[in-house]
Amino acid sequence: MEESLKRARLRSTRGRRRILELLNEAESPLTAEELHSRIGEQGLSLSTVYRNLAALAGRGLLIKTVGQDGIATYQPNTSAHRHRIVCVLCGRETEISACPLESLSRRIGEETGFEVTGHSLEFTGVCPQCRQIQPNQKEKT
């Protein structure tokens, strides 16, 4: 964790280390509010959590994904990062097992000269349970 912050040219603060630790332990991406709640009595204000998330995402250590509901979630930017599909009716999320963007990221980097530090992808749809309840409901695109 210390080394990651150093490579990203960010100061290693207690708050940044704790945020990275919580996100690495989490089973799914977390919002700033969820992180603030989990940090608890360690004294980080919600605005400090937001500032740290912006710095960590801006330096490529985190992946920020903004859902259709406008809520941002964060996850570590590792080879084990997650993509998901979200039901537009009930909000149920299902993780996609493989990253369909790895080869595209490499190609974009080669073509543009950029060092691609991350990406985000979220599919939306209607889950099997909602399709059974409302079989005629179709998502408008």
PDB file of C-alpha atoms in Angstrom:
ATOM      1  CA  MET A   1       0.000   0.000   0.000  1.00  0.00           C
ATOM      2  CA  GLU A   2       2.801   2.399   0.929  1.00  0.00           C
ATOM      3  CA  GLU A   3       4.603   1.563  -2.301  1.00  0.00           C
ATOM      4  CA  SER A   4       1.459   2.119  -4.390  1.00  0.00           C
ATOM      5  CA  LEU A   5       0.999   5.576  -2.891  1.00  0.00           C
ATOM      6  CA  LYS A   6       4.665   6.361  -3.457  1.00  0.00           C
ATOM      7  CA  ARG A   7       4.509   5.268  -7.133  1.00  0.00           C
ATOM      8  CA  ALA A   8       1.427   7.437  -7.580  1.00  0.00           C
ATOM      9  CA  ARG A   9       3.330  10.358  -6.025  1.00  0.00           C
ATOM     10  CA  LEU A  10       0.814  10.706  -3.209  1.00  0.00           C
ATOM     11  CA  ARG A  11       1.619  11.240   0.447  1.00  0.00           C
ATOM     12  CA  SER A  12       0.933   8.186   2.547  1.00  0.00           C
ATOM     13  CA  THR A  13      -1.606   9.382   5.089  1.00  0.00           C
ATOM     14  CA  ARG A  14      -3.567   7.374   7.622  1.00  0.00           C
ATOM     15  CA  GLY A  15      -6.799   8.193   5.782  1.00  0.00           C
ATOM     16  CA  ARG A  16      -5.539   7.110   2.360  1.00  0.00           C
ATOM     17  CA  ARG A  17      -4.116   3.884   3.755  1.00  0.00           C
ATOM     18  CA  ARG A  18      -7.388   3.114   5.557  1.00  0.00           C
ATOM     19  CA  ILE A  19      -9.479   3.832   2.431  1.00  0.00           C
ATOM     20  CA  LEU A  20      -7.271   1.536   0.322  1.00  0.00           C
ATOM     21  CA  GLU A  21      -7.385  -1.145   3.018  1.00  0.00           C
ATOM     22  CA  LEU A  22     -11.202  -1.048   3.207  1.00  0.00           C
ATOM     23  CA  LEU A  23     -11.600  -1.159  -0.559  1.00  0.00           C
ATOM     24  CA  ASN A  24      -9.163  -4.076  -0.841  1.00  0.00           C
ATOM     25  CA  GLU A  25     -11.180  -5.990   1.782  1.00  0.00           C
ATOM     26  CA  ALA A  26     -14.582  -5.185   0.258  1.00  0.00           C
ATOM     27  CA  GLU A  27     -16.436  -7.773  -1.781  1.00  0.00           C
ATOM     28  CA  SER A  28     -17.945  -5.119  -4.037  1.00  0.00           C
ATOM     29  CA  PRO A  29     -17.266  -1.469  -4.905  1.00  0.00           C
ATOM     30  CA  LEU A  30     -18.127   1.034  -2.150  1.00  0.00           C
ATOM     31  CA  THR A  31     -19.512   4.566  -2.115  1.00  0.00           C
ATOM     32  CA  ALA A  32     -17.864   7.437  -0.248  1.00  0.00           C
ATOM     33  CA  GLU A  33     -20.636   7.257   2.338  1.00  0.00           C
ATOM     34  CA  GLU A  34     -20.105   3.524   2.884  1.00  0.00           C
ATOM     35  CA  LEU A  35     -16.380   4.111   3.318  1.00  0.00           C
ATOM     36  CA  HIS A  36     -17.022   6.961   5.755  1.00  0.00           C
ATOM     37  CA  SER A  37     -19.334   4.721   7.757  1.00  0.00           C
ATOM     38  CA  ARG A  38     -16.787   1.867   7.848  1.00  0.00           C
ATOM     39  CA  ILE A  39     -13.964   4.181   8.874  1.00  0.00           C
ATOM     40  CA  GLY A  40     -16.082   5.092  11.860  1.00  0.00           C
ATOM     41  CA  GLU A  41     -14.427   6.764  14.786  1.00  0.00           C
ATOM     42  CA  GLN A  42     -11.035   7.229  13.169  1.00  0.00           C
ATOM     43  CA  GLY A  43     -11.943  10.834  12.615  1.00  0.00           C
ATOM     44  CA  LEU A  44     -12.126  11.324   8.845  1.00  0.00           C
ATOM     45  CA  SER A  45     -14.871  13.680   7.756  1.00  0.00           C
ATOM     46  CA  LEU A  46     -16.965  12.783   4.739  1.00  0.00           C
ATOM     47  CA  SER A  47     -15.400  15.659   2.790  1.00  0.00           C
ATOM     48  CA  THR A  48     -11.925  14.273   3.571  1.00  0.00           C
ATOM     49  CA  VAL A  49     -13.029  10.857   2.310  1.00  0.00           C
ATOM     50  CA  TYR A  50     -14.251  12.473  -0.933  1.00  0.00           C
ATOM     51  CA  ARG A  51     -10.981  14.416  -1.371  1.00  0.00           C
ATOM     52  CA  ASN A  52      -8.914  11.276  -0.808  1.00  0.00           C
ATOM     53  CA  LEU A  53     -11.048   9.247  -3.220  1.00  0.00           C
ATOM     54  CA  ALA A  54     -10.623  11.943  -5.884  1.00  0.00           C
ATOM     55  CA  ALA A  55      -6.844  11.944  -5.393  1.00  0.00           C
ATOM     56  CA  LEU A  56      -6.578   8.137  -5.419  1.00  0.00           C
ATOM     57  CA  ALA A  57      -8.810   7.784  -8.492  1.00  0.00           C
ATOM     58  CA  GLY A  58      -7.069  10.664 -10.233  1.00  0.00           C
ATOM     59  CA  ARG A  59      -3.700   8.935  -9.833  1.00  0.00           C
ATOM     60  CA  GLY A  60      -5.044   5.605 -11.086  1.00  0.00           C
ATOM     61  CA  LEU A  61      -5.089   3.703  -7.790  1.00  0.00           C
ATOM     62  CA  LEU A  62      -8.883   3.433  -7.755  1.00  0.00           C
ATOM     63  CA  ILE A  63     -11.550   2.929 -10.384  1.00  0.00           C
ATOM     64  CA  LYS A  64     -14.526   5.254 -10.034  1.00  0.00           C
ATOM     65  CA  THR A  65     -17.771   4.094 -11.604  1.00  0.00           C
ATOM     66  CA  VAL A  66     -20.860   6.289 -11.712  1.00  0.00           C
ATOM     67  CA  GLY A  67     -24.047   4.268 -12.003  1.00  0.00           C
ATOM     68  CA  GLN A  68     -27.217   5.310 -13.791  1.00  0.00           C
ATOM     69  CA  ASP A  69     -28.480   6.547 -10.432  1.00  0.00           C
ATOM     70  CA  GLY A  70     -25.603   9.054 -10.344  1.00  0.00           C
ATOM     71  CA  ILE A  71     -23.958   7.400  -7.357  1.00  0.00           C
ATOM     72  CA  ALA A  72     -20.211   6.851  -7.612  1.00  0.00           C
ATOM     73  CA  THR A  73     -18.594   3.676  -6.342  1.00  0.00           C
ATOM     74  CA  TYR A  74     -14.896   2.964  -5.970  1.00  0.00           C
ATOM     75  CA  GLN A  75     -12.771  -0.160  -6.220  1.00  0.00           C
ATOM     76  CA  PRO A  76      -9.037  -0.854  -6.344  1.00  0.00           C
ATOM     77  CA  ASN A  77      -7.486  -0.608  -9.798  1.00  0.00           C
ATOM     78  CA  THR A  78      -5.930  -4.058  -9.896  1.00  0.00           C
ATOM     79  CA  SER A  79      -5.922  -6.907 -12.366  1.00  0.00           C
ATOM     80  CA  ALA A  80      -8.706  -8.346 -10.207  1.00  0.00           C
ATOM     81  CA  HIS A  81     -10.978  -5.318 -10.602  1.00  0.00           C
ATOM     82  CA  ARG A  82     -14.654  -6.006 -11.125  1.00  0.00           C
ATOM     83  CA  HIS A  83     -17.252  -5.163 -13.701  1.00  0.00           C
ATOM     84  CA  ARG A  84     -20.944  -5.631 -13.091  1.00  0.00           C
ATOM     85  CA  ILE A  85     -24.394  -5.722 -14.545  1.00  0.00           C
ATOM     86  CA  VAL A  86     -27.107  -3.855 -12.652  1.00  0.00           C
ATOM     87  CA  CYS A  87     -30.850  -4.434 -12.845  1.00  0.00           C
ATOM     88  CA  VAL A  88     -32.598  -1.202 -13.831  1.00  0.00           C
ATOM     89  CA  LEU A  89     -35.747  -2.240 -11.959  1.00  0.00           C
ATOM     90  CA  CYS A  90     -34.577  -3.527  -8.568  1.00  0.00           C
ATOM     91  CA  GLY A  91     -30.915  -2.482  -8.458  1.00  0.00           C
ATOM     92  CA  ARG A  92     -29.601  -6.030  -8.025  1.00  0.00           C
ATOM     93  CA  GLU A  93     -25.941  -6.273  -9.048  1.00  0.00           C
ATOM     94  CA  THR A  94     -24.131  -9.259 -10.502  1.00  0.00           C
ATOM     95  CA  GLU A  95     -20.403  -9.358 -10.987  1.00  0.00           C
ATOM     96  CA  ILE A  96     -19.062 -10.166 -14.457  1.00  0.00           C
ATOM     97  CA  SER A  97     -16.365 -12.803 -14.080  1.00  0.00           C
ATOM     98  CA  ALA A  98     -13.882 -11.606 -16.690  1.00  0.00           C
ATOM     99  CA  CYS A  99     -12.736  -8.185 -17.848  1.00  0.00           C
ATOM    100  CA  PRO A 100     -13.794  -7.737 -21.471  1.00  0.00           C
ATOM    101  CA  LEU A 101     -11.658  -4.601 -21.836  1.00  0.00           C
ATOM    102  CA  GLU A 102      -8.084  -5.773 -21.200  1.00  0.00           C
ATOM    103  CA  SER A 103      -7.045  -6.196 -24.831  1.00  0.00           C
ATOM    104  CA  LEU A 104      -8.876  -3.006 -25.823  1.00  0.00           C
ATOM    105  CA  SER A 105      -7.032  -1.078 -23.078  1.00  0.00           C
ATOM    106  CA  ARG A 106      -3.673  -2.336 -24.361  1.00  0.00           C
ATOM    107  CA  ARG A 107      -4.546  -1.422 -27.955  1.00  0.00           C
ATOM    108  CA  ILE A 108      -5.740   2.055 -26.990  1.00  0.00           C
ATOM    109  CA  GLY A 109      -2.513   2.599 -25.058  1.00  0.00           C
ATOM    110  CA  GLU A 110      -0.408   1.499 -28.015  1.00  0.00           C
ATOM    111  CA  GLU A 111      -2.378   3.635 -30.497  1.00  0.00           C
ATOM    112  CA  THR A 112      -2.451   6.815 -28.405  1.00  0.00           C
ATOM    113  CA  GLY A 113       0.804   6.589 -26.478  1.00  0.00           C
ATOM    114  CA  PHE A 114      -1.149   6.907 -23.233  1.00  0.00           C
ATOM    115  CA  GLU A 115      -0.366   4.732 -20.253  1.00  0.00           C
ATOM    116  CA  VAL A 116      -3.865   3.424 -19.535  1.00  0.00           C
ATOM    117  CA  THR A 117      -4.225   3.384 -15.746  1.00  0.00           C
ATOM    118  CA  GLY A 118      -7.771   2.115 -15.515  1.00  0.00           C
ATOM    119  CA  HIS A 119     -11.239   1.852 -16.962  1.00  0.00           C
ATOM    120  CA  SER A 120     -14.778   1.255 -15.809  1.00  0.00           C
ATOM    121  CA  LEU A 121     -17.649  -0.626 -17.341  1.00  0.00           C
ATOM    122  CA  GLU A 122     -21.180  -1.173 -16.137  1.00  0.00           C
ATOM    123  CA  PHE A 123     -23.883  -3.013 -18.015  1.00  0.00           C
ATOM    124  CA  THR A 124     -27.545  -2.520 -17.232  1.00  0.00           C
ATOM    125  CA  GLY A 125     -30.490  -4.769 -17.852  1.00  0.00           C
ATOM    126  CA  VAL A 126     -33.435  -6.509 -16.234  1.00  0.00           C
ATOM    127  CA  CYS A 127     -32.537  -9.371 -13.909  1.00  0.00           C
ATOM    128  CA  PRO A 128     -34.209 -12.810 -14.166  1.00  0.00           C
ATOM    129  CA  GLN A 129     -36.332 -12.219 -11.040  1.00  0.00           C
ATOM    130  CA  CYS A 130     -37.730  -8.920 -12.354  1.00  0.00           C
ATOM    131  CA  ARG A 131     -38.350 -10.439 -15.781  1.00  0.00           C
ATOM    132  CA  GLN A 132     -40.492 -13.108 -14.110  1.00  0.00           C
ATOM    133  CA  ILE A 133     -42.463 -10.476 -12.184  1.00  0.00           C
ATOM    134  CA  GLN A 134     -42.806  -8.098 -15.138  1.00  0.00           C
ATOM    135  CA  PRO A 135     -42.239 -10.184 -18.272  1.00  0.00           C
ATOM    136  CA  ASN A 136     -43.447  -7.419 -20.600  1.00  0.00           C
ATOM    137  CA  GLN A 137     -41.232  -4.715 -19.067  1.00  0.00           C
ATOM    138  CA  LYS A 138     -38.443  -3.812 -21.501  1.00  0.00           C
ATOM    139  CA  GLU A 139     -35.698  -1.270 -20.906  1.00  0.00           C
ATOM    140  CA  LYS A 140     -36.009   1.683 -23.276  1.00  0.00           C
ATOM    141  CA  THR A 141     -32.775   2.560 -25.019  1.00  0.00           C
TER     142      THR A 141
END
